[in-house]
mmCIF file of C-alpha atoms in Angstrom:
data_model
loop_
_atom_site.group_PDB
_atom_site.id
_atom_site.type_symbol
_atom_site.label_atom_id
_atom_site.label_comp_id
_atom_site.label_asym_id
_atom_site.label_seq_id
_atom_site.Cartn_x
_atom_site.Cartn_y
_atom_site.Cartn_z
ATOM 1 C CA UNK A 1 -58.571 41.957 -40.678
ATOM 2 C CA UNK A 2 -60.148 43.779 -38.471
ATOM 3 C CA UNK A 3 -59.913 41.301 -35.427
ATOM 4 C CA UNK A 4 -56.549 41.312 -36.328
ATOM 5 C CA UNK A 5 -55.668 45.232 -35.802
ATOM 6 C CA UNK A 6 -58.030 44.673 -32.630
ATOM 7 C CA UNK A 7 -55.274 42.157 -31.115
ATOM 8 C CA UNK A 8 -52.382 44.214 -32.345
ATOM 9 C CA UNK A 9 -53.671 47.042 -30.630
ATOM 10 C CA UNK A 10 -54.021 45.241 -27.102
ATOM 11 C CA UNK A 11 -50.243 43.639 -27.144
ATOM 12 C CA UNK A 12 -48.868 47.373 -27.619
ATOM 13 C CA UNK A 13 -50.943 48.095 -24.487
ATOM 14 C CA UNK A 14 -49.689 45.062 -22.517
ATOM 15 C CA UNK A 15 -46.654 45.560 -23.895
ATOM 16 C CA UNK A 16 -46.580 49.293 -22.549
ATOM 17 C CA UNK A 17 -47.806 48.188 -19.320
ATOM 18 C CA UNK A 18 -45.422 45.478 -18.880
ATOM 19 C CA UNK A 19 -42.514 48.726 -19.503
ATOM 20 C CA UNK A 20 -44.154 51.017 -17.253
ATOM 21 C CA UNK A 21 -44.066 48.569 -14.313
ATOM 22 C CA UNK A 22 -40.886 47.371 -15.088
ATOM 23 C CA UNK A 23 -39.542 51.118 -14.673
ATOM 24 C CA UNK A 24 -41.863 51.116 -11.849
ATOM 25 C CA UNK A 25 -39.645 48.249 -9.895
ATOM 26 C CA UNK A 26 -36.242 49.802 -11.092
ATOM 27 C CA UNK A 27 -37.071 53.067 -9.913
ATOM 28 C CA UNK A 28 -38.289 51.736 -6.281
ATOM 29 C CA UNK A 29 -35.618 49.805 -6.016
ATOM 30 C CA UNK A 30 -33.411 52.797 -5.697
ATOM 31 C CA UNK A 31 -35.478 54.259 -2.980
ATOM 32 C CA UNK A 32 -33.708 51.410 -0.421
ATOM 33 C CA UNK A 33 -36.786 50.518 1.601
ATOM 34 C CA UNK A 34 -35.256 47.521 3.126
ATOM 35 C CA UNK A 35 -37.324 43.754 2.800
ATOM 36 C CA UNK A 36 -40.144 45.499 2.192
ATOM 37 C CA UNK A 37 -38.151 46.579 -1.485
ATOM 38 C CA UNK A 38 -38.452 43.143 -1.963
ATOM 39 C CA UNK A 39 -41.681 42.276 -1.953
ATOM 40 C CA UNK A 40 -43.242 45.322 -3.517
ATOM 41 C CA UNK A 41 -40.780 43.956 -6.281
ATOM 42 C CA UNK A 42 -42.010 40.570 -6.259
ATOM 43 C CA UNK A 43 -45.807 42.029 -6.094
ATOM 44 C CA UNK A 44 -45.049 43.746 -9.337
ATOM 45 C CA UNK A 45 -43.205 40.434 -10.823
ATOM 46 C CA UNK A 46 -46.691 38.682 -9.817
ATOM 47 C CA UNK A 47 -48.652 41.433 -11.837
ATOM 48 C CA UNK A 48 -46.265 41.643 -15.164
ATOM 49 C CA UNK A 49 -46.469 38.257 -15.248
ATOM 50 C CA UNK A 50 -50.069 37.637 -14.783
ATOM 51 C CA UNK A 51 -50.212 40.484 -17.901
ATOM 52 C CA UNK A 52 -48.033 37.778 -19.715
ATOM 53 C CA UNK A 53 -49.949 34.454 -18.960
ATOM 54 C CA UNK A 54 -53.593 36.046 -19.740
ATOM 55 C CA UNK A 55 -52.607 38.338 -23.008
ATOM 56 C CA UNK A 56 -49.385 37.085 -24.687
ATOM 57 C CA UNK A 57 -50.292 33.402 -23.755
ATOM 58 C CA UNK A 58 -53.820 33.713 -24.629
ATOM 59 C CA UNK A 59 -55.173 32.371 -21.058
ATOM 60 C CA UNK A 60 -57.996 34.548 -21.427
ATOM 61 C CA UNK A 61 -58.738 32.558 -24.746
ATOM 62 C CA UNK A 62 -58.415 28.834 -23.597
ATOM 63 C CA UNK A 63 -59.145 29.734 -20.026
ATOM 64 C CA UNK A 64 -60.587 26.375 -18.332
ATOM 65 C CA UNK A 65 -58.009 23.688 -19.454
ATOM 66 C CA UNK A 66 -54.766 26.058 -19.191
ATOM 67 C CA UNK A 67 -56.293 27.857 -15.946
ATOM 68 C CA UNK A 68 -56.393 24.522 -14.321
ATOM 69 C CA UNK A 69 -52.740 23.623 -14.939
ATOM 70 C CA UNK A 70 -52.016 27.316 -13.948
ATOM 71 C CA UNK A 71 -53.281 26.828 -10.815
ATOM 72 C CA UNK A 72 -52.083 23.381 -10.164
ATOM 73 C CA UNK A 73 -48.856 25.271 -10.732
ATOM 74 C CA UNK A 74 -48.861 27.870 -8.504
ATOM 75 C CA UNK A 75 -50.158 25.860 -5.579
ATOM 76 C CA UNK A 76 -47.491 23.733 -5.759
ATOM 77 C CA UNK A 77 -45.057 26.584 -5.839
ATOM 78 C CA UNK A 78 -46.241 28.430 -3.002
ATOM 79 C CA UNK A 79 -46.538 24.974 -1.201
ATOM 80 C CA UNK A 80 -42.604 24.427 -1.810
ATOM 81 C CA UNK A 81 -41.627 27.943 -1.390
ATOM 82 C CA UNK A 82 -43.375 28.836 1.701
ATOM 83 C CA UNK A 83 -42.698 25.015 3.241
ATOM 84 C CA UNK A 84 -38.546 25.448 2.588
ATOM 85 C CA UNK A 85 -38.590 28.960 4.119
ATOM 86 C CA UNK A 86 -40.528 28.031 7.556
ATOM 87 C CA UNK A 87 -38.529 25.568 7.695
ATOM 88 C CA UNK A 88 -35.170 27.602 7.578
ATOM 89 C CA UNK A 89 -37.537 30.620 9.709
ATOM 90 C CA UNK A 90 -38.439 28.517 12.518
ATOM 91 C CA UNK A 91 -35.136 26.582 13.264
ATOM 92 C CA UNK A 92 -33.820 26.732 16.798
ATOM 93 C CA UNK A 93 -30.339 26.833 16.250
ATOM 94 C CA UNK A 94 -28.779 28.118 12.137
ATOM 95 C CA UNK A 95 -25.311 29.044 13.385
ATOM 96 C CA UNK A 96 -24.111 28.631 10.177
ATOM 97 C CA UNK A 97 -20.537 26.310 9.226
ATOM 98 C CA UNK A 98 -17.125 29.013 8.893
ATOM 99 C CA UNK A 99 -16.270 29.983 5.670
ATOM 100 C CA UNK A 100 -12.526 30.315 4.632
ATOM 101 C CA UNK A 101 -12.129 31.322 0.614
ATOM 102 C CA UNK A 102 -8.831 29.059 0.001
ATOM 103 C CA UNK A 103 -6.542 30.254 -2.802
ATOM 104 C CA UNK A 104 -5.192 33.468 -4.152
ATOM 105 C CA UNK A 105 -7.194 36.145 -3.575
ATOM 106 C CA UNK A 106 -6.571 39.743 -2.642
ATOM 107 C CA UNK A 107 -5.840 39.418 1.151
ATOM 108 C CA UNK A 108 -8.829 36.891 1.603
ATOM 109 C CA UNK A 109 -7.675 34.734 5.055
ATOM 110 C CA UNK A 110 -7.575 37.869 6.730
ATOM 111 C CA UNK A 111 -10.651 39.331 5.931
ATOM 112 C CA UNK A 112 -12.274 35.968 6.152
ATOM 113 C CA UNK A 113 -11.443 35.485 9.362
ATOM 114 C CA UNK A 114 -12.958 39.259 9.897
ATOM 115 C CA UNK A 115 -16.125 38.281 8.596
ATOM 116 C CA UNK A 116 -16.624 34.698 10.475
ATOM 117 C CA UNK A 117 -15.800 36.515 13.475
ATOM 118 C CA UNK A 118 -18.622 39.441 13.133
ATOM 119 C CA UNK A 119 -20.745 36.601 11.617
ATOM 120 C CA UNK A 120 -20.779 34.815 15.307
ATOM 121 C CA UNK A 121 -21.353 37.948 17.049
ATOM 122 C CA UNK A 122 -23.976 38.758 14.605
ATOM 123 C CA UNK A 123 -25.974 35.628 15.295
ATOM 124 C CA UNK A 124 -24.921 35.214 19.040
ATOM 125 C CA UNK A 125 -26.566 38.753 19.348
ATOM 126 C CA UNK A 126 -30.060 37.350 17.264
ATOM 127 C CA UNK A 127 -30.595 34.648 19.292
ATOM 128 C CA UNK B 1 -51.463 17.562 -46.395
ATOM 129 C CA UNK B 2 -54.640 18.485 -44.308
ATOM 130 C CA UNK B 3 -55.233 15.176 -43.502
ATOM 131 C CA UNK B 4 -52.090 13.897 -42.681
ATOM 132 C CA UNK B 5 -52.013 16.228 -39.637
ATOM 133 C CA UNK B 6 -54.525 14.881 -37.987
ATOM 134 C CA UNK B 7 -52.965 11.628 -35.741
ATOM 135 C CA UNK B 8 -55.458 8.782 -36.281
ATOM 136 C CA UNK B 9 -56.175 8.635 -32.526
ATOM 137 C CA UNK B 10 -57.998 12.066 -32.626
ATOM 138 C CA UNK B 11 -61.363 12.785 -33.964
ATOM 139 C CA UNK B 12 -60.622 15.840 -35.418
ATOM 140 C CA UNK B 13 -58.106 18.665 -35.645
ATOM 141 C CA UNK B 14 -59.745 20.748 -32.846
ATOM 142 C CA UNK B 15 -59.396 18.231 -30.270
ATOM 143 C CA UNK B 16 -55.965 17.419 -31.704
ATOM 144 C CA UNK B 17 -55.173 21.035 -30.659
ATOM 145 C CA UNK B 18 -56.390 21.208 -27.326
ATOM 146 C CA UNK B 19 -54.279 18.147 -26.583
ATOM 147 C CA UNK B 20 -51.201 19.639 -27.693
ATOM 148 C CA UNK B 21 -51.902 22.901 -26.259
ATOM 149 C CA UNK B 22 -52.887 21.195 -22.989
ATOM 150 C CA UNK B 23 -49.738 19.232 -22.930
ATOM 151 C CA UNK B 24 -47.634 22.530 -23.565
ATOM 152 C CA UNK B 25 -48.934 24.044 -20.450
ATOM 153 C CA UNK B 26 -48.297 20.879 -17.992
ATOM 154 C CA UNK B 27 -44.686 20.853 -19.699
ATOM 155 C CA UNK B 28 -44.544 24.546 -18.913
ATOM 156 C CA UNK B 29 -45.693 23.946 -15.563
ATOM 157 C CA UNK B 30 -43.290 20.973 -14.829
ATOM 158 C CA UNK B 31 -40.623 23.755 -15.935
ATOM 159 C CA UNK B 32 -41.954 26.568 -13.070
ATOM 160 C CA UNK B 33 -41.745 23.608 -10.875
ATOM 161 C CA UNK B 34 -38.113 22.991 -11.766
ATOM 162 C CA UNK B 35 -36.782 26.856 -11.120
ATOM 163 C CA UNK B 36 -39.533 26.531 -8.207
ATOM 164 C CA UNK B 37 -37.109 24.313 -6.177
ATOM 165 C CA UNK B 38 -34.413 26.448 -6.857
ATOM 166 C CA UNK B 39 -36.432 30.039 -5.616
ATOM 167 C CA UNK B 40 -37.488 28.100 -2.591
ATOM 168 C CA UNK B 41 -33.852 27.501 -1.503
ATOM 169 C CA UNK B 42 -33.203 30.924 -2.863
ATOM 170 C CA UNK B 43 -35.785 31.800 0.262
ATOM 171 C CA UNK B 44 -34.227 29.690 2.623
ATOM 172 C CA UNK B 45 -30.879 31.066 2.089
ATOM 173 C CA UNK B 46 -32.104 34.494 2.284
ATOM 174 C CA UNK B 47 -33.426 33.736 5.370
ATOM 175 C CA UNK B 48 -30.553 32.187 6.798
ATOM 176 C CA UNK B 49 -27.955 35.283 5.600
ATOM 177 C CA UNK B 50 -30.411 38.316 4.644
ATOM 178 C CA UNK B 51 -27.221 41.192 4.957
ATOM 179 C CA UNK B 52 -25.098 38.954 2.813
ATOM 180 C CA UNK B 53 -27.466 38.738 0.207
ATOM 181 C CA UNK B 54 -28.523 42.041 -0.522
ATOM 182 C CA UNK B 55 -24.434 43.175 -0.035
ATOM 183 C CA UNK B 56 -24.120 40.096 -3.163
ATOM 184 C CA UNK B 57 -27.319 41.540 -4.831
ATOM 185 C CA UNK B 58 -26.078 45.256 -4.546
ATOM 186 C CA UNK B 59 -22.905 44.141 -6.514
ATOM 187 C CA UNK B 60 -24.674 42.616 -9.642
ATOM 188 C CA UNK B 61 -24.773 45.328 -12.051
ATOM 189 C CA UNK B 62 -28.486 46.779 -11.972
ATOM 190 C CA UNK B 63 -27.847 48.424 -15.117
ATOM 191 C CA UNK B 64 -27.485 45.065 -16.900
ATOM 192 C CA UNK B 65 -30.314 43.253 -15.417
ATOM 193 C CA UNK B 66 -32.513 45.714 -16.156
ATOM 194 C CA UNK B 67 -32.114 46.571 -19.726
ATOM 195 C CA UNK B 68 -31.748 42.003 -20.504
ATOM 196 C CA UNK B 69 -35.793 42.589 -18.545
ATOM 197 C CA UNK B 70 -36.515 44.660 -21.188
ATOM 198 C CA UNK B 71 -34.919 42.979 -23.771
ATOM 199 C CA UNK B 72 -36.483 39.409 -22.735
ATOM 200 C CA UNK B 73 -39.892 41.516 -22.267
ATOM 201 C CA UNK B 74 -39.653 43.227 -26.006
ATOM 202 C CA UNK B 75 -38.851 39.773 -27.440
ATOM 203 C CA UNK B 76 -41.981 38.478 -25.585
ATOM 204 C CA UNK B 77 -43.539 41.213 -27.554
ATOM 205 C CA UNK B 78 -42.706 40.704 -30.561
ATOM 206 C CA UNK B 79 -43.254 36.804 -30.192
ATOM 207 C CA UNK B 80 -47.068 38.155 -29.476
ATOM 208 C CA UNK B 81 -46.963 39.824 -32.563
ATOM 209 C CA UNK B 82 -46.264 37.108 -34.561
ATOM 210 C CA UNK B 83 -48.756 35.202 -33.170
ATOM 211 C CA UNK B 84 -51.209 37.493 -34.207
ATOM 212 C CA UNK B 85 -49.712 37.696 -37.795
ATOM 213 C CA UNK B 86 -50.024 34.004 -38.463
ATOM 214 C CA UNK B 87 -53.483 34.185 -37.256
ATOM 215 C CA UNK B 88 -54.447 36.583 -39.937
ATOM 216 C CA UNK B 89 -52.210 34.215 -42.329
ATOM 217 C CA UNK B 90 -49.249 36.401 -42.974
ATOM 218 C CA UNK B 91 -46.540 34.012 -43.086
ATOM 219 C CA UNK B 92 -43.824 36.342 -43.797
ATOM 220 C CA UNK B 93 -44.367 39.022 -41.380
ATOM 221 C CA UNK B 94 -44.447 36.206 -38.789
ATOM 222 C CA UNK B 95 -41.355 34.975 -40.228
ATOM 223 C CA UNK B 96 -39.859 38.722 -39.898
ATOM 224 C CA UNK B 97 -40.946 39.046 -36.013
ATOM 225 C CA UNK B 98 -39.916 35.840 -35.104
ATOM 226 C CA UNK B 99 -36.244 36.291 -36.224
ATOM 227 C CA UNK B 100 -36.370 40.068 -34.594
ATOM 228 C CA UNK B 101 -37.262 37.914 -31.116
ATOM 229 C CA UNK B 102 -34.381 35.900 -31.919
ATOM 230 C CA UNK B 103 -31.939 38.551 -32.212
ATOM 231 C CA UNK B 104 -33.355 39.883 -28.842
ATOM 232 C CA UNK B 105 -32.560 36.607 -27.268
ATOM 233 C CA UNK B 106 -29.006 36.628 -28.374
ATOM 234 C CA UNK B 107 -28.763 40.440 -27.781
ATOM 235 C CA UNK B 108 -29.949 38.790 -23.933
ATOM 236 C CA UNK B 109 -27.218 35.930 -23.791
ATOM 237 C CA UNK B 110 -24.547 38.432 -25.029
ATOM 238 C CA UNK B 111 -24.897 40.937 -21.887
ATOM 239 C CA UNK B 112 -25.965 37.765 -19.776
ATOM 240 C CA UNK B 113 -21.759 36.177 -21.524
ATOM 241 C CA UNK B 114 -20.611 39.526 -20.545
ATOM 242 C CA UNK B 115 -21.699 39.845 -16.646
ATOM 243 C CA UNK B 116 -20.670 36.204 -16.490
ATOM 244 C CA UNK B 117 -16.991 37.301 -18.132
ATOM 245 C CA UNK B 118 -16.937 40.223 -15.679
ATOM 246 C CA UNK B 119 -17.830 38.107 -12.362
ATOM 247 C CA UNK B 120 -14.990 35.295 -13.224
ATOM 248 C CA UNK B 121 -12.416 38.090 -13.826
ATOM 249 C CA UNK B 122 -13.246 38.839 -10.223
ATOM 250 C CA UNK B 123 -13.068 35.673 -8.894
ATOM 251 C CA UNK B 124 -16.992 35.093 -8.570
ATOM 252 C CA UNK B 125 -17.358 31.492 -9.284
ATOM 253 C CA UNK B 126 -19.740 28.840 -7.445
ATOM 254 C CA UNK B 127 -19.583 26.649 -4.832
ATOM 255 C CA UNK B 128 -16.285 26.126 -3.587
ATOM 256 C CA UNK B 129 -14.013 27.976 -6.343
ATOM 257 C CA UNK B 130 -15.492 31.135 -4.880
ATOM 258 C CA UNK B 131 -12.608 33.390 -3.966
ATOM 259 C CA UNK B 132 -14.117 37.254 -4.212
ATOM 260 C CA UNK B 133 -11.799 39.090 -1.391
ATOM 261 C CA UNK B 134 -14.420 42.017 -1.327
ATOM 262 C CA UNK B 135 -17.252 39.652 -0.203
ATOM 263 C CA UNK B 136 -15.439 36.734 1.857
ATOM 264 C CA UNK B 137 -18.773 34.950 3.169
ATOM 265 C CA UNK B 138 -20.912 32.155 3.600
ATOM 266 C CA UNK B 139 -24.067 34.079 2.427
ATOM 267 C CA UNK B 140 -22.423 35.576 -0.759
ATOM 268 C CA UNK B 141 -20.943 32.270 -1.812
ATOM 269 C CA UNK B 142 -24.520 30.877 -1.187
ATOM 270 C CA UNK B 143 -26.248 34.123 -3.335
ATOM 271 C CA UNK B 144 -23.673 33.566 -6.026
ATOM 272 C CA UNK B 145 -23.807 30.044 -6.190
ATOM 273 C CA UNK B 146 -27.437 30.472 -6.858
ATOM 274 C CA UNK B 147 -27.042 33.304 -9.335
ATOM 275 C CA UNK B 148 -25.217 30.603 -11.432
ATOM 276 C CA UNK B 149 -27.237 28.112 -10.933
ATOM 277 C CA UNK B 150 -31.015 30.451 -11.515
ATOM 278 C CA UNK B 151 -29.572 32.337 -14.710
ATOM 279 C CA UNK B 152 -27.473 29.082 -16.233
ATOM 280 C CA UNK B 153 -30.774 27.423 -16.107
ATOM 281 C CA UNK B 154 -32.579 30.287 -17.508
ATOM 282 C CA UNK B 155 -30.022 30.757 -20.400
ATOM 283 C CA UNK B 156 -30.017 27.029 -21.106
ATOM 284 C CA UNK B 157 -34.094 28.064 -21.535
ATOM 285 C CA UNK B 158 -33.081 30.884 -23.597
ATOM 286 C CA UNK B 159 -31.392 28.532 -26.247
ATOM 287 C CA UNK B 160 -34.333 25.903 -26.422
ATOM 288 C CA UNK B 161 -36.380 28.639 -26.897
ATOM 289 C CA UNK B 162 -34.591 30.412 -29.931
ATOM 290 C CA UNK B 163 -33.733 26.830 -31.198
ATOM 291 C CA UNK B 164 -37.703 26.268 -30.918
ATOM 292 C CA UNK B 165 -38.684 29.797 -32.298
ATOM 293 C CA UNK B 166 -35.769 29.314 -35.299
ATOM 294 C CA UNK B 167 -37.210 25.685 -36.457
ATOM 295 C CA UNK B 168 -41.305 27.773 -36.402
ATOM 296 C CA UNK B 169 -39.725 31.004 -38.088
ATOM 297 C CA UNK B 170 -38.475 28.762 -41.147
ATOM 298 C CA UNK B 171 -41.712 26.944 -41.171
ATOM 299 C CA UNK B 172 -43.596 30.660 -41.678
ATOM 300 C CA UNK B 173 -40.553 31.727 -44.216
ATOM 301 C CA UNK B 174 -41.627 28.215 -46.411
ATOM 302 C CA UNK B 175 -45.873 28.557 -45.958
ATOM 303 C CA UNK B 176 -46.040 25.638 -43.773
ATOM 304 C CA UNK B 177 -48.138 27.245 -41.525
ATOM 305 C CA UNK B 178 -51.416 29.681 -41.901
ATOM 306 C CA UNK B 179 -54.457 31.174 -40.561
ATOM 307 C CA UNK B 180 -56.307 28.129 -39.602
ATOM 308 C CA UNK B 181 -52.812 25.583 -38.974
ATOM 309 C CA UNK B 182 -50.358 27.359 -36.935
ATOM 310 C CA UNK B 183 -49.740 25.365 -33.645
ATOM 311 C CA UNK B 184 -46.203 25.141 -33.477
ATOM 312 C CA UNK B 185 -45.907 29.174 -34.052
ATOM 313 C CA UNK B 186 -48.372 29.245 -30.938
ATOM 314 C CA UNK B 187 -46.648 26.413 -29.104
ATOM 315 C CA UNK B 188 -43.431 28.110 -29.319
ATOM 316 C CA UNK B 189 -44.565 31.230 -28.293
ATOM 317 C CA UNK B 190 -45.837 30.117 -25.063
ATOM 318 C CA UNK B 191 -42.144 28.437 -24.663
ATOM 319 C CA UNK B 192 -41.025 32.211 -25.234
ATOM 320 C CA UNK B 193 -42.957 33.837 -22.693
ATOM 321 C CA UNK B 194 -42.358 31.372 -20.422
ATOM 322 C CA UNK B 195 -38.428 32.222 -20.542
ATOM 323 C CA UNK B 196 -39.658 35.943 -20.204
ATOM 324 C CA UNK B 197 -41.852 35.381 -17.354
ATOM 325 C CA UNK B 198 -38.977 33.477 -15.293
ATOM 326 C CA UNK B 199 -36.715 35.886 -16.037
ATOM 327 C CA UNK B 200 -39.347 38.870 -14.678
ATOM 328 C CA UNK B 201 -39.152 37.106 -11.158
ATOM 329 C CA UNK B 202 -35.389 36.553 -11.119
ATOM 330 C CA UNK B 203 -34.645 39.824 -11.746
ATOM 331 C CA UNK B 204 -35.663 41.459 -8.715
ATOM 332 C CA UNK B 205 -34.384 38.362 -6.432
ATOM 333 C CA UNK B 206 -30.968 38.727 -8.065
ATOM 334 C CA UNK B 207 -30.504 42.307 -9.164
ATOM 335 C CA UNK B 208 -33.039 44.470 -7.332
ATOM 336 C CA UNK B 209 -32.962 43.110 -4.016
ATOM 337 C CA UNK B 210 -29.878 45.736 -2.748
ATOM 338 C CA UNK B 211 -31.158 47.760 0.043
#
């Protein structure tokens, strides 16, 4: 009984926790800090869920088998993730295909055309 | 009954458990790996069109996304909870929490049906049937093709999960589970969180990322 009020206890708190930084992310988000936005929100993502794995999913409990598939997991993640990205980060030449919506849309060709147009300046100009 | 739970290829009930619990975690790690492949070309996109995407992002409604986070992350909760009430052996209560998370995951798909309804009355569909006037390019065809794709996935996870957590919440309702037997309850709660936890990271890619 008593371990039992002990574990209740602790998912309130995690539970809190996980609210507080989730308010935490929506209210930075409104602050518009650019890419960096982004990452602080991801950072945060990391820690709520890291709150998840070792509390709600008992990792702290059945740490060595889990943990290892846990951290298979993650490697293999950041392996794909950061592989795909310096790939697309490190190419010489992106200039992407035009895009033209087709069918009945509120003035679409013409704006289309707008945006393929300041797209090729746009990327003429990062090069 | 005891007996019969035990597979004949196990010494004993313990072990039996670790092996199932083991196997739960490499499925739920095959899973990551799944939405994995779609947040890496999530990155590579981004990369490729960052203005588009956070114009796309800045039209999802923040409002939305952020109270389904704390519905998915209150359902996680109460999943927890029930955990903990089959471990002390009450059945019932577990029975209770688990249908409360169930009603939090529908609560989740019905504002998840409702953005959906609201972004196909405005023409934002994926891949080529994309016709949103306000946002005529590449990179927002790209983010919203991915939107679909991330969140369809995730609500297809959604239903497994409350499928998963419906079949374990009538098992506590009829006593087929208690203090010392309650794998499934546990196995399907680690299903649970592992919805909520993919859902934590997709929220700021998709909804937060508008600056």
């Amino acid at each position: 009984m008593n371990h039992k009020h002990g574990s209740t206890r602790r998912y309130v708190t995690v539970y809190l926790a996980l609210v507080g930084l989730t308010a935490l992310s929506f209210g930075l988000s409104w602050l518009h800090l650019g890419t960096v936005d982004t990452v602080i929100a991801l950072l945060i993502a990391v820690v709520k869920s890291t709150l998840v794995v070792l509390f709600f999913m008992h990792l702290l409990e059945h740490r060595t088998v889990s943990g290892l598939v846990l951290g298979c997991t993650v490697f293999f993640i950041a392996l794909l993730t950061s592989l795909m990205a310096a790939d697309v980060a490190t190419r010489i030449n992106s200039t992407p295909a035009p895009f033209v919506i087709t069918g009945e849309s509120e003035g679409g060709s013409e704006s289309a055309r707008e945006s393929v147009r300041s797209r090729a300046g746009e990327s003429a100009g990062k090069r | 009954m005891r007996a019969s739970r035990l597979a004949e290829h196990f010494e004993d009930l313990e072990k039996q458990t670790h092996a199932a619990r083991l196997g739960m975690w490499i499925f739920l790690g095959s899973e990551t790996l799944l939405f994995g492949a779609l947040f890496g070309l999530y990155g590579a996109y981004r990369t490729m069109y960052p203005q588009a995407f956070v114009e796309a992002a800045a039209h999802n409604a923040v409002w939305l996304g952020t109270i389904n986070t704390l519905v998915l992350i209150t359902s996680s909760f109460t999943v927890a909870l029930a955990v903990g009430a089959i471990r002390a052996g009450a059945g019932k209560r577990a029975g209770w929490l688990l249908v409360l998370s169930l009603v939090l995951g529908g609560v989740f798909l019905g504002l998840k049906g409702h953005e959906y309804a609201d972004h196909i009355h405005h023409g934002i569909l994926p891949g080529s049937a994309y016709h949103f006037g306000a946002l005529p390019s590449m990179g927002a065809n790209r983010f919203f093709t991915l939107y679909y794709l991330l969140t369809g996935l995730h609500a297809f996870h959604v239903i497994a999960g409350m499928i998963f957590l419906g079949v374990v919440a009538v098992g506590c309702f009829r006593a087929r589970y208690d203090a010392e037997d309650h794998l499934p309850v546990e196995l399907g709660g680690l299903y649970w969180h592992l919805v909520d936890i993919l859902w934590i990271f997709l929220w700021p890619l998709l909804y937060l990322s508008r600056s």
